[in-house]
PDB file of C-alpha atoms in Angstrom:
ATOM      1  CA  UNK A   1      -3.776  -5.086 -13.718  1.00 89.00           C
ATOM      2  CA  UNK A   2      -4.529  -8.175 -11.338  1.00 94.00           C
ATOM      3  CA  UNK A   3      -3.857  -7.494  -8.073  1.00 96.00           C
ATOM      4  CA  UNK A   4      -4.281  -9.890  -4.808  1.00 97.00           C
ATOM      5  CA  UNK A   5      -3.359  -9.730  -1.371  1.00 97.00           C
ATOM      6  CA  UNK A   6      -2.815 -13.103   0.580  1.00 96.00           C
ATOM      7  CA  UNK A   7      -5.104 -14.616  -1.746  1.00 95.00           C
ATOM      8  CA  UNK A   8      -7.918 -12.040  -1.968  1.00 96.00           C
ATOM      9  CA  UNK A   9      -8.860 -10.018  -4.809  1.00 96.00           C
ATOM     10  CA  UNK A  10      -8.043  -6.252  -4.601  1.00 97.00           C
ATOM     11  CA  UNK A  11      -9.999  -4.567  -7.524  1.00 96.00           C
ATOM     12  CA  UNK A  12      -7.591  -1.691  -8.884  1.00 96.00           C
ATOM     13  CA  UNK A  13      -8.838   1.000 -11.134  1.00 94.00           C
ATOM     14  CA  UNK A  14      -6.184   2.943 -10.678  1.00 90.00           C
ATOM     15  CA  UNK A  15      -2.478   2.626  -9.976  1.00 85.00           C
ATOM     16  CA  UNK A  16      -0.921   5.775  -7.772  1.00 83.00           C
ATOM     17  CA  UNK A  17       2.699   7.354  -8.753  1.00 76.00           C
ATOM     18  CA  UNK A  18       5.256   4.755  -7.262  1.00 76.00           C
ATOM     19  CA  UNK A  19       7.398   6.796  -5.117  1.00 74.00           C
ATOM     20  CA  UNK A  20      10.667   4.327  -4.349  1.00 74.00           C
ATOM     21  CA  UNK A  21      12.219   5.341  -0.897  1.00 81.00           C
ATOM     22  CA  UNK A  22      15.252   4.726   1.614  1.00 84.00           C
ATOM     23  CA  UNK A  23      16.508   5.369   5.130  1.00 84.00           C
ATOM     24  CA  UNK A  24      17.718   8.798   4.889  1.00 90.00           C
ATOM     25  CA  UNK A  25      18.801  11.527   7.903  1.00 93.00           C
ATOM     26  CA  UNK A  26      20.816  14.537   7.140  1.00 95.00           C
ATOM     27  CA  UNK A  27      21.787  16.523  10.422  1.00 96.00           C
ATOM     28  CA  UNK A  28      23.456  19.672  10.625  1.00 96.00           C
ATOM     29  CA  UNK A  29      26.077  20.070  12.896  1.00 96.00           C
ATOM     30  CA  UNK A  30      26.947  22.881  15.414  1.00 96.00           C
ATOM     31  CA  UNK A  31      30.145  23.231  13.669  1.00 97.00           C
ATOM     32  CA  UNK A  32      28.044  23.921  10.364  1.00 95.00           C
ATOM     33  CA  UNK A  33      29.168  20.657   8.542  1.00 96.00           C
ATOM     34  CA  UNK A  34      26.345  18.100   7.168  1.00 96.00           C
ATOM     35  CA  UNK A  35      26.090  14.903   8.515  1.00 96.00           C
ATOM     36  CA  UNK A  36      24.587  11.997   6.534  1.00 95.00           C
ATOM     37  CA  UNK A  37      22.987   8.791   7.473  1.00 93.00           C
ATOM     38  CA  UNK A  38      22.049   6.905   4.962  1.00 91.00           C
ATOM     39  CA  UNK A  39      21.170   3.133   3.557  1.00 87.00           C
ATOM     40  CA  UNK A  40      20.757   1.710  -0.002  1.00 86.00           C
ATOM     41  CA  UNK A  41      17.871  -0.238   1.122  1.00 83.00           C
ATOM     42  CA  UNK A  42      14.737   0.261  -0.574  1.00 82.00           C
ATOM     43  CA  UNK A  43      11.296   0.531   0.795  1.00 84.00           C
ATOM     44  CA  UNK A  44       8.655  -1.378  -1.141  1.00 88.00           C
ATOM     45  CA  UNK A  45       5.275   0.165  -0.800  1.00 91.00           C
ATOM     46  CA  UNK A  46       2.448   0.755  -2.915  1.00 93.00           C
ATOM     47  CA  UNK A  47      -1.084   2.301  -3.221  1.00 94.00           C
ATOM     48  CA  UNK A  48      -4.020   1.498  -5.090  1.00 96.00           C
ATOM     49  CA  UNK A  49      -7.239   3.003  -5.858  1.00 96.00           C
ATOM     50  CA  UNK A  50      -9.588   0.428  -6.354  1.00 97.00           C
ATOM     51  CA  UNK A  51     -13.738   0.090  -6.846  1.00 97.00           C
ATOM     52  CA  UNK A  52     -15.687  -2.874  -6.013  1.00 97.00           C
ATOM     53  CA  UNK A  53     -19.506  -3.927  -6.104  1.00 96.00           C
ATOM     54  CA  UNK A  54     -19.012  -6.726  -3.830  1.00 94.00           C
ATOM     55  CA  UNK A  55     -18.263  -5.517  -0.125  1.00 96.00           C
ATOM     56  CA  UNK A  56     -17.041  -8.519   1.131  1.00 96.00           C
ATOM     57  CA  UNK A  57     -13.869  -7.670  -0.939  1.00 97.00           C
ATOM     58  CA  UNK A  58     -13.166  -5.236   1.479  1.00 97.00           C
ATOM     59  CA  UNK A  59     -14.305  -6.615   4.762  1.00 97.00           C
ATOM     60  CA  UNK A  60     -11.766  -9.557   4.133  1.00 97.00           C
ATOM     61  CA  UNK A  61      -9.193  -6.698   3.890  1.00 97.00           C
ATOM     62  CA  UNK A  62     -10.207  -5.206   6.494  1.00 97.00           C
ATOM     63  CA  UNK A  63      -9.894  -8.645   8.211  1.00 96.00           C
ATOM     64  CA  UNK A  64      -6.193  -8.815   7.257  1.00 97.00           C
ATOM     65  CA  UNK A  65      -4.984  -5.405   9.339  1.00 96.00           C
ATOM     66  CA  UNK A  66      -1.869  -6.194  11.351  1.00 94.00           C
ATOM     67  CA  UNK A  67      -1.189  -9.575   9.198  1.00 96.00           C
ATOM     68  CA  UNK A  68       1.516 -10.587   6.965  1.00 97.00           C
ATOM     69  CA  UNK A  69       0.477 -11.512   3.398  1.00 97.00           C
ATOM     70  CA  UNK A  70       2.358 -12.057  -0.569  1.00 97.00           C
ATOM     71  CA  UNK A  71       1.356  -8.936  -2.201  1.00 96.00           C
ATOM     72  CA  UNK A  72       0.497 -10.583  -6.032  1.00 97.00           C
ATOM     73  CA  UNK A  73       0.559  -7.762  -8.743  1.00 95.00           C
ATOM     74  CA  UNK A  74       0.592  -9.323 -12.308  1.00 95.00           C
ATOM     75  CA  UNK A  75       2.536 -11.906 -12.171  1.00 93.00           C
ATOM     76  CA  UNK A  76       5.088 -10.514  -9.500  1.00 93.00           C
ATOM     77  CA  UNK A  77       4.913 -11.595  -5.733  1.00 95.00           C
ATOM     78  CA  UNK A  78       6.018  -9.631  -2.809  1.00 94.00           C
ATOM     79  CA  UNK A  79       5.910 -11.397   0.251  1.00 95.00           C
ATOM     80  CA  UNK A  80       6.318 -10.235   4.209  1.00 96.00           C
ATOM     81  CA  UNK A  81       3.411  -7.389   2.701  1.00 96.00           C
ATOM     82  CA  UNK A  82       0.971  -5.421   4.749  1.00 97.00           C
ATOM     83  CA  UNK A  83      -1.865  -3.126   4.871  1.00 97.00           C
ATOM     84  CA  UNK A  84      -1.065   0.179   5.828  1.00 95.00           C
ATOM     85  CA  UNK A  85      -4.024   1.489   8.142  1.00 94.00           C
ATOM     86  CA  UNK A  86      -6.521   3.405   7.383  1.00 92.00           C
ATOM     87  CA  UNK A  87      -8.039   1.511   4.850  1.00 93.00           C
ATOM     88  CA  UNK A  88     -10.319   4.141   3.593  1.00 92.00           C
ATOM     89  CA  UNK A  89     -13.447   3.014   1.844  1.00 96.00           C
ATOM     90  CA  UNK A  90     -16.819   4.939   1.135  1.00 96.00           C
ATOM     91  CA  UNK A  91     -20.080   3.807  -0.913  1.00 95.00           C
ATOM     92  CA  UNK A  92     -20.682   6.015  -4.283  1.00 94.00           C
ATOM     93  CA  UNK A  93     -24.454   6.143  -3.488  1.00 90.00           C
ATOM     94  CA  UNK A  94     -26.172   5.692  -0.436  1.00 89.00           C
ATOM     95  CA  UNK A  95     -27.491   2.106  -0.767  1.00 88.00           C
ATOM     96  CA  UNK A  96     -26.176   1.549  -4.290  1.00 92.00           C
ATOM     97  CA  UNK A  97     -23.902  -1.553  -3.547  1.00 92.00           C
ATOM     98  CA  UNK A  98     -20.593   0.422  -5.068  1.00 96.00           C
ATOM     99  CA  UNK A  99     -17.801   0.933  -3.276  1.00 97.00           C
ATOM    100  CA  UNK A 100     -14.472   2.734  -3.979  1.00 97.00           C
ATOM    101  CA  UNK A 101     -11.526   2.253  -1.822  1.00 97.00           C
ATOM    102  CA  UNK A 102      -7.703   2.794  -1.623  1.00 95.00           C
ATOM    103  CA  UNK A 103      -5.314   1.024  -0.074  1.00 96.00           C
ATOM    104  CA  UNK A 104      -1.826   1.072   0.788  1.00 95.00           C
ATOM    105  CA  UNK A 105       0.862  -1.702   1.233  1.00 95.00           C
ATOM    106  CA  UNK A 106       4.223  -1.732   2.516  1.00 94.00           C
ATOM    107  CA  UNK A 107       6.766  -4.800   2.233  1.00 92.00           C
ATOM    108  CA  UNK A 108       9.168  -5.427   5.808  1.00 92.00           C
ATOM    109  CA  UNK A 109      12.390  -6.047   5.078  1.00 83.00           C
ATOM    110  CA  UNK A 110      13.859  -6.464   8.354  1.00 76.00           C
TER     111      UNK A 110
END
C-alpha cells in the first residue's frame, strides 16, 4: 500500500479496521417515544500504523497539524484531508534510528 499525505510519504505497515460513520442522535422523549436525527452523509477517516527509519518523515507530518492536504492511498485521492492530533510516534530502541507511528486522518465535508 502507497500512502501520501499532501505530497509526503506516510510509511504504512499496517492498515486499521475501516469503521465508515454518519451523523447520528437518537433522543428519548419524556413521552417515551424515540426521536431520530439522522444524515446519510458519510465520514471519511482513516488510521494507519506505519514504521519509518527516516524521522524526517514524521517531523514533516508533524509540520502539517491544522492543514488541509489530498490524502493519496493507492491510486485514490481524498482531498480537504487532515491529521487528526495526537500524532503518536515512539523510537523502537533508544538511539536505534526506528520509528513506529500511527496516524489518523479525517476528510471535511462541509
Amino acid at each position: 500500500m502507497i500512502v501520501t499525505f499532501d505530497g509526503s510519504p506516510v510509511s504504512v505497515i499496517r492498515d486499521t479496521e475501516i469503521s465508515v460513520d454518519s451523523p447520528f442522535k437518537e433522543t428519548t422523549l419524556l413521552s417515551g417515544k424515540t426521536y431520530i436525527q439522522a444524515s446519510p452523509e458519510q465520514k471519511f477517516a482513516r488510521t494507519f500504523e506505519c514504521y519509518t527509519e527516516v524521522f524526517s518523515e514524521i517531523s514533516t507530518l508533524l509540520g502539517k497539524l491544522g492543514s488541509s492536504g489530498t490524502l493519496v492511498i493507492d491510486s485514490d485521492s481524498y482531498t480537504s484531508c487532515y491529521i487528526v492530533p495526537p500524532l503518536k510516534y515512539k523510537e523502537l530502541i533508544m538511539g536505534s534510528g526506528k520509528y513506529t507511528y500511527t496516524i489518523s486522518f479525517v476528510r471535511h465535508t462541509a
